PDB file of N, CA and C in Angstrom:
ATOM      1  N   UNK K   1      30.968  57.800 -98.699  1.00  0.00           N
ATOM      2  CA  UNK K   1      29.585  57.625 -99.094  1.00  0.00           C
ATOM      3  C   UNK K   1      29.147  58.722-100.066  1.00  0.00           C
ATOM      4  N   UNK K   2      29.650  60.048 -99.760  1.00  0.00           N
ATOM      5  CA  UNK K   2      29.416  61.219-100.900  1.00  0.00           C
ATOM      6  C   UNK K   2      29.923  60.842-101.967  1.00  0.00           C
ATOM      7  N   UNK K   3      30.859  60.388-102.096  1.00  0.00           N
ATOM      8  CA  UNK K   3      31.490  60.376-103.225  1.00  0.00           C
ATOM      9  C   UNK K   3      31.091  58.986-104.330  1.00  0.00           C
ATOM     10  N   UNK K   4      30.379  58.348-103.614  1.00  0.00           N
ATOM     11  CA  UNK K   4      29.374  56.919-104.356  1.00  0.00           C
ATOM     12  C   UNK K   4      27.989  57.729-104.961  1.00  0.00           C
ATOM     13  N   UNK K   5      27.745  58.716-104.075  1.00  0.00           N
ATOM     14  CA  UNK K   5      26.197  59.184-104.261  1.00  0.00           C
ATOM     15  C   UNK K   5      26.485  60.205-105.613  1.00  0.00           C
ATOM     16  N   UNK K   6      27.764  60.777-105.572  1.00  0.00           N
ATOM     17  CA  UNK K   6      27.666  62.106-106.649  1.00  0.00           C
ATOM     18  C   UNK K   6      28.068  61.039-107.918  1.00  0.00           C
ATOM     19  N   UNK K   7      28.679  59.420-108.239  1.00  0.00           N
ATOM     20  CA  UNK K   7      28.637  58.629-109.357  1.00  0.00           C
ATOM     21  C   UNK K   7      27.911  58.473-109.507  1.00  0.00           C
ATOM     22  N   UNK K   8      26.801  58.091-108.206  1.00  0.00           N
ATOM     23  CA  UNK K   8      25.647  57.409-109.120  1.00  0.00           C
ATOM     24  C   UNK K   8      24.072  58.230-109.142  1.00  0.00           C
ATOM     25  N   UNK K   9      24.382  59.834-109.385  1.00  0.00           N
ATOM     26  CA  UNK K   9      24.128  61.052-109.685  1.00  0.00           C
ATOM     27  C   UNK K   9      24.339  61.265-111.462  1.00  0.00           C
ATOM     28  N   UNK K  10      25.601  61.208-111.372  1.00  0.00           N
ATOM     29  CA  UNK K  10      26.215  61.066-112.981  1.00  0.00           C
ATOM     30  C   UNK K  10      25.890  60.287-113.592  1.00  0.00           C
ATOM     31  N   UNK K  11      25.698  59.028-113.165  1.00  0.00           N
ATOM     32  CA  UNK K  11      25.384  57.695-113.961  1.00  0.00           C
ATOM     33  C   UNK K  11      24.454  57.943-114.573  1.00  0.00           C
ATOM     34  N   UNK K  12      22.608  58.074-113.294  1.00  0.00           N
ATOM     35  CA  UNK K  12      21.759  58.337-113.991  1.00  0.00           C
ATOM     36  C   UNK K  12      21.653  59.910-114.965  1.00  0.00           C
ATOM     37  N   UNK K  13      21.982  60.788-114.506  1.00  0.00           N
ATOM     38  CA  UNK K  13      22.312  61.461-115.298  1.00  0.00           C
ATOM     39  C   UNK K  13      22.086  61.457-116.803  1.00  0.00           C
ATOM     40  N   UNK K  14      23.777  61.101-116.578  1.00  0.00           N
ATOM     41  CA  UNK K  14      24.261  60.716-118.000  1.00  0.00           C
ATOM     42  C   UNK K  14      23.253  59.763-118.628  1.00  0.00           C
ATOM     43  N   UNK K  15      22.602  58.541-118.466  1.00  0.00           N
ATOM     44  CA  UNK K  15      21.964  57.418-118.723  1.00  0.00           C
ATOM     45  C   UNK K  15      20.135  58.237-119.318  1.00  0.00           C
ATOM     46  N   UNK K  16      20.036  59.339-118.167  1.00  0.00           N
ATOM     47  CA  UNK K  16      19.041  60.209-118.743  1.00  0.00           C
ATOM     48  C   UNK K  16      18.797  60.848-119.869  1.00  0.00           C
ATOM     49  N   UNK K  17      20.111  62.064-120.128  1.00  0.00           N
ATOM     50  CA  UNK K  17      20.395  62.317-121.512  1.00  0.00           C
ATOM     51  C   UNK K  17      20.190  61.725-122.514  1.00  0.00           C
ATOM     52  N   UNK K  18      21.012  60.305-122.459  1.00  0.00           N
ATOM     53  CA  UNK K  18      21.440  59.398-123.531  1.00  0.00           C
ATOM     54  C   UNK K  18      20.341  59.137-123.892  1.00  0.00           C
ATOM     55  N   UNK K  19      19.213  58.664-123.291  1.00  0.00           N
ATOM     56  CA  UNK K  19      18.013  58.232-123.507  1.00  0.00           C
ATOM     57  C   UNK K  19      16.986  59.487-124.396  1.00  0.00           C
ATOM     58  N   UNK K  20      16.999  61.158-123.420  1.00  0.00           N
ATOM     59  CA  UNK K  20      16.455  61.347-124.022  1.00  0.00           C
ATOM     60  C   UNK K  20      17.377  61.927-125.691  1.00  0.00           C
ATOM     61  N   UNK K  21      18.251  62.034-125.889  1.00  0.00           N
ATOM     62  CA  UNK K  21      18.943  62.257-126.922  1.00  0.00           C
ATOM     63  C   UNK K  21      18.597  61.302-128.277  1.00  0.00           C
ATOM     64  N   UNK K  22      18.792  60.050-128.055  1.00  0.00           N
ATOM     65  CA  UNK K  22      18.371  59.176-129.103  1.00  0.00           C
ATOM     66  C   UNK K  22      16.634  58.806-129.019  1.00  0.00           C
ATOM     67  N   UNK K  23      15.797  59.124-127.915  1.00  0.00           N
ATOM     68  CA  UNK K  23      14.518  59.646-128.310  1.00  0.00           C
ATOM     69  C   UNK K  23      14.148  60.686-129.149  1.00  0.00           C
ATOM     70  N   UNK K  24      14.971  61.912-129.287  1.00  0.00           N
ATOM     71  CA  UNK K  24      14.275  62.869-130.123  1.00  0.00           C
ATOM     72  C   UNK K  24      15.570  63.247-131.339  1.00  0.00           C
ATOM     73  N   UNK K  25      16.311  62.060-131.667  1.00  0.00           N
ATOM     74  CA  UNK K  25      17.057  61.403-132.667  1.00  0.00           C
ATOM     75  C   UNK K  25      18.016  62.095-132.844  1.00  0.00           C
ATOM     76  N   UNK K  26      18.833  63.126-131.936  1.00  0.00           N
ATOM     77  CA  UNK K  26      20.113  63.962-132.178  1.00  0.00           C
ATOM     78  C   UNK K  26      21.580  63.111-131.389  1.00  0.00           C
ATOM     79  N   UNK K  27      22.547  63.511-131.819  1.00  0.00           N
ATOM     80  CA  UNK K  27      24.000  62.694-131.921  1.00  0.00           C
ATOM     81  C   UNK K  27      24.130  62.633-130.311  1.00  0.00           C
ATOM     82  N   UNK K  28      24.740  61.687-129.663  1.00  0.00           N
ATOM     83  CA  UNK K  28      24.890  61.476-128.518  1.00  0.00           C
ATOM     84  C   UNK K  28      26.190  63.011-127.837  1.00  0.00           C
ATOM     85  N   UNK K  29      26.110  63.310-127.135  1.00  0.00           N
ATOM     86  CA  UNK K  29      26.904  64.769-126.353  1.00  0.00           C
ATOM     87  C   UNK K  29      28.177  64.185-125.760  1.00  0.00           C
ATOM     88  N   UNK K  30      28.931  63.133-126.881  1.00  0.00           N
ATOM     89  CA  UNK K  30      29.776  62.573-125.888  1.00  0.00           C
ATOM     90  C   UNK K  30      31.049  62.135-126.986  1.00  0.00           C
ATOM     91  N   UNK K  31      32.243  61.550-126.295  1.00  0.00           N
ATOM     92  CA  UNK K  31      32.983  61.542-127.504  1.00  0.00           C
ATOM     93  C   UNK K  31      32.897  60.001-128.079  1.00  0.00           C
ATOM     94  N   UNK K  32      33.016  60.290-129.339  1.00  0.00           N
ATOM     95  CA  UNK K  32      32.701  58.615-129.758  1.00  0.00           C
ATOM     96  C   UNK K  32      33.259  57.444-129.625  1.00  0.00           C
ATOM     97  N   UNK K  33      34.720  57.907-128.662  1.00  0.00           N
ATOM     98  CA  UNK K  33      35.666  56.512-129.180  1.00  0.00           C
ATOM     99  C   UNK K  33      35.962  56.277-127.617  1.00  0.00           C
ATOM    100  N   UNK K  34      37.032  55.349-127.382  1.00  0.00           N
ATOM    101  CA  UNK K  34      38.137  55.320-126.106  1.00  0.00           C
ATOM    102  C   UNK K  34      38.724  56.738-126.448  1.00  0.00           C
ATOM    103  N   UNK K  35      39.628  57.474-127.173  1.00  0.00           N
ATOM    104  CA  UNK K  35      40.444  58.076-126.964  1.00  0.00           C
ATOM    105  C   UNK K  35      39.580  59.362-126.434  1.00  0.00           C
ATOM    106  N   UNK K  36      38.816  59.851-127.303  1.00  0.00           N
ATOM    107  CA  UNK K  36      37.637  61.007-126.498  1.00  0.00           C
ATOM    108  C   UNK K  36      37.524  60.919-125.052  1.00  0.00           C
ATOM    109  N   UNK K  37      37.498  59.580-124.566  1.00  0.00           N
ATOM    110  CA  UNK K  37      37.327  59.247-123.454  1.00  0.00           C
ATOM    111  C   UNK K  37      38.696  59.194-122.537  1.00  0.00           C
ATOM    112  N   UNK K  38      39.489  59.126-123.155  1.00  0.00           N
ATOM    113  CA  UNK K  38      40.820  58.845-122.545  1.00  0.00           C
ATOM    114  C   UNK K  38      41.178  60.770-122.254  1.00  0.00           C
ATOM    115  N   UNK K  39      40.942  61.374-123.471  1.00  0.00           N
ATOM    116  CA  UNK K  39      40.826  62.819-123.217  1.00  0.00           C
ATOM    117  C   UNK K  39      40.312  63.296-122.547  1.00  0.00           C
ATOM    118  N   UNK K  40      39.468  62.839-121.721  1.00  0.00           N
ATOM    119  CA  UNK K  40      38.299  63.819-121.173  1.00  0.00           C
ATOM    120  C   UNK K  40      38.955  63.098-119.612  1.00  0.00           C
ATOM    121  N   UNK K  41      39.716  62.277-119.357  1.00  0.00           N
ATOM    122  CA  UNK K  41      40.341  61.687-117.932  1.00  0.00           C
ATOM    123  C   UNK K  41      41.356  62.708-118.048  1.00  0.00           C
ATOM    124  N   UNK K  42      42.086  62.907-118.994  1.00  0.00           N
ATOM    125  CA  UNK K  42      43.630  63.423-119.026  1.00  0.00           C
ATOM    126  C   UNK K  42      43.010  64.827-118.345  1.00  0.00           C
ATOM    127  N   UNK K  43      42.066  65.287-119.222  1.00  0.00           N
ATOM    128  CA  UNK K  43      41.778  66.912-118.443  1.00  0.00           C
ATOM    129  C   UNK K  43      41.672  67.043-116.868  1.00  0.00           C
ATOM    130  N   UNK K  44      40.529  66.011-116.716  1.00  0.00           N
ATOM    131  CA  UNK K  44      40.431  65.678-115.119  1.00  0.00           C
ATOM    132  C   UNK K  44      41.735  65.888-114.579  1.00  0.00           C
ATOM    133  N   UNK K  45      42.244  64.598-114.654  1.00  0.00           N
ATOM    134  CA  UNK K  45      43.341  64.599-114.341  1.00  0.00           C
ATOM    135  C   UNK K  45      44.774  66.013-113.798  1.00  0.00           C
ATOM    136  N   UNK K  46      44.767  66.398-115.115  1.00  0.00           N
ATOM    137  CA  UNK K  46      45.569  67.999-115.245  1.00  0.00           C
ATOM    138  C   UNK K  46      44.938  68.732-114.095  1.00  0.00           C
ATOM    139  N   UNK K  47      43.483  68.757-114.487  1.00  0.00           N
ATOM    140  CA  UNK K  47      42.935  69.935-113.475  1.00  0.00           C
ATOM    141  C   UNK K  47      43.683  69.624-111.450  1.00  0.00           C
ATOM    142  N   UNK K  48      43.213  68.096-111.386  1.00  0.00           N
ATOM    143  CA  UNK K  48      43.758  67.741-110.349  1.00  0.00           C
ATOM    144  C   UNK K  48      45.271  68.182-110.055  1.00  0.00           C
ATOM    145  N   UNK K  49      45.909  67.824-110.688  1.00  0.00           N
ATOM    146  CA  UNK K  49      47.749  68.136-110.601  1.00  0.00           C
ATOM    147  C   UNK K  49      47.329  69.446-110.288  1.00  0.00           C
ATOM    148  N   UNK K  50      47.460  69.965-110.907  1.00  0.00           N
ATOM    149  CA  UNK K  50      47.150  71.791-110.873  1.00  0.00           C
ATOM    150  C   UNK K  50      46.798  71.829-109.030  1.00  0.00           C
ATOM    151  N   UNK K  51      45.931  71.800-109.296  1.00  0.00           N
ATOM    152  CA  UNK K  51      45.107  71.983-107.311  1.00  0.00           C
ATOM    153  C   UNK K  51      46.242  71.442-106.303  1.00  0.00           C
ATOM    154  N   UNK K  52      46.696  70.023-106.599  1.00  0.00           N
ATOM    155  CA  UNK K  52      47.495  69.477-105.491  1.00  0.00           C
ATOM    156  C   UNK K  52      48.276  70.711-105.438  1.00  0.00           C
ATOM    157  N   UNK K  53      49.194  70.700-106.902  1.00  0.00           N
ATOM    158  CA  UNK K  53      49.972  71.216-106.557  1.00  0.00           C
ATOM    159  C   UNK K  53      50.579  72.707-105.997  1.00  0.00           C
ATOM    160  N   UNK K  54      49.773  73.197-106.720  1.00  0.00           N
ATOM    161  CA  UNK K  54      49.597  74.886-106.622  1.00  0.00           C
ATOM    162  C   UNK K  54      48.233  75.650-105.418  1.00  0.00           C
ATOM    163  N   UNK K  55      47.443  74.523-105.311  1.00  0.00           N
ATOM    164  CA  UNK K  55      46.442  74.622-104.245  1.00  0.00           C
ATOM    165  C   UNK K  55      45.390  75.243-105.129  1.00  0.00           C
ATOM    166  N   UNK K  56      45.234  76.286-106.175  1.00  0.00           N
ATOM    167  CA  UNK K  56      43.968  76.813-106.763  1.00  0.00           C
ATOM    168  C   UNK K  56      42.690  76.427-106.362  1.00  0.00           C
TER     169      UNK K  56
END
């Protein structure tokens, strides 16, 4: 159940920003494509490996 509540934390969030960002007409804080996006999992990701494995 925590872990539904801290997405849909981010969601609005994020959905907040976005809004006010293109209200006061500056570039969205995010990467523009799939691959930006595919980058920003891979880090996740890494960070995770790291922890399993090494515990940090």
């Amino acid at each position: 159940m925590r872990f539904m509540q801290e997405i849909l934390l981010a969601l609005i969030a994020g959905l907040i920003v976005g809004i006010v960002f293109t209200w006061i007409k500056l570039p969205i804080p995010s990467p523009p494509a799939l691959p930006g996006i595919i980058g920003i999992l891979g880090i996740y990701l890494g960070h995770k490996l790291v922890n399993f494995f090494y515990g940090f």
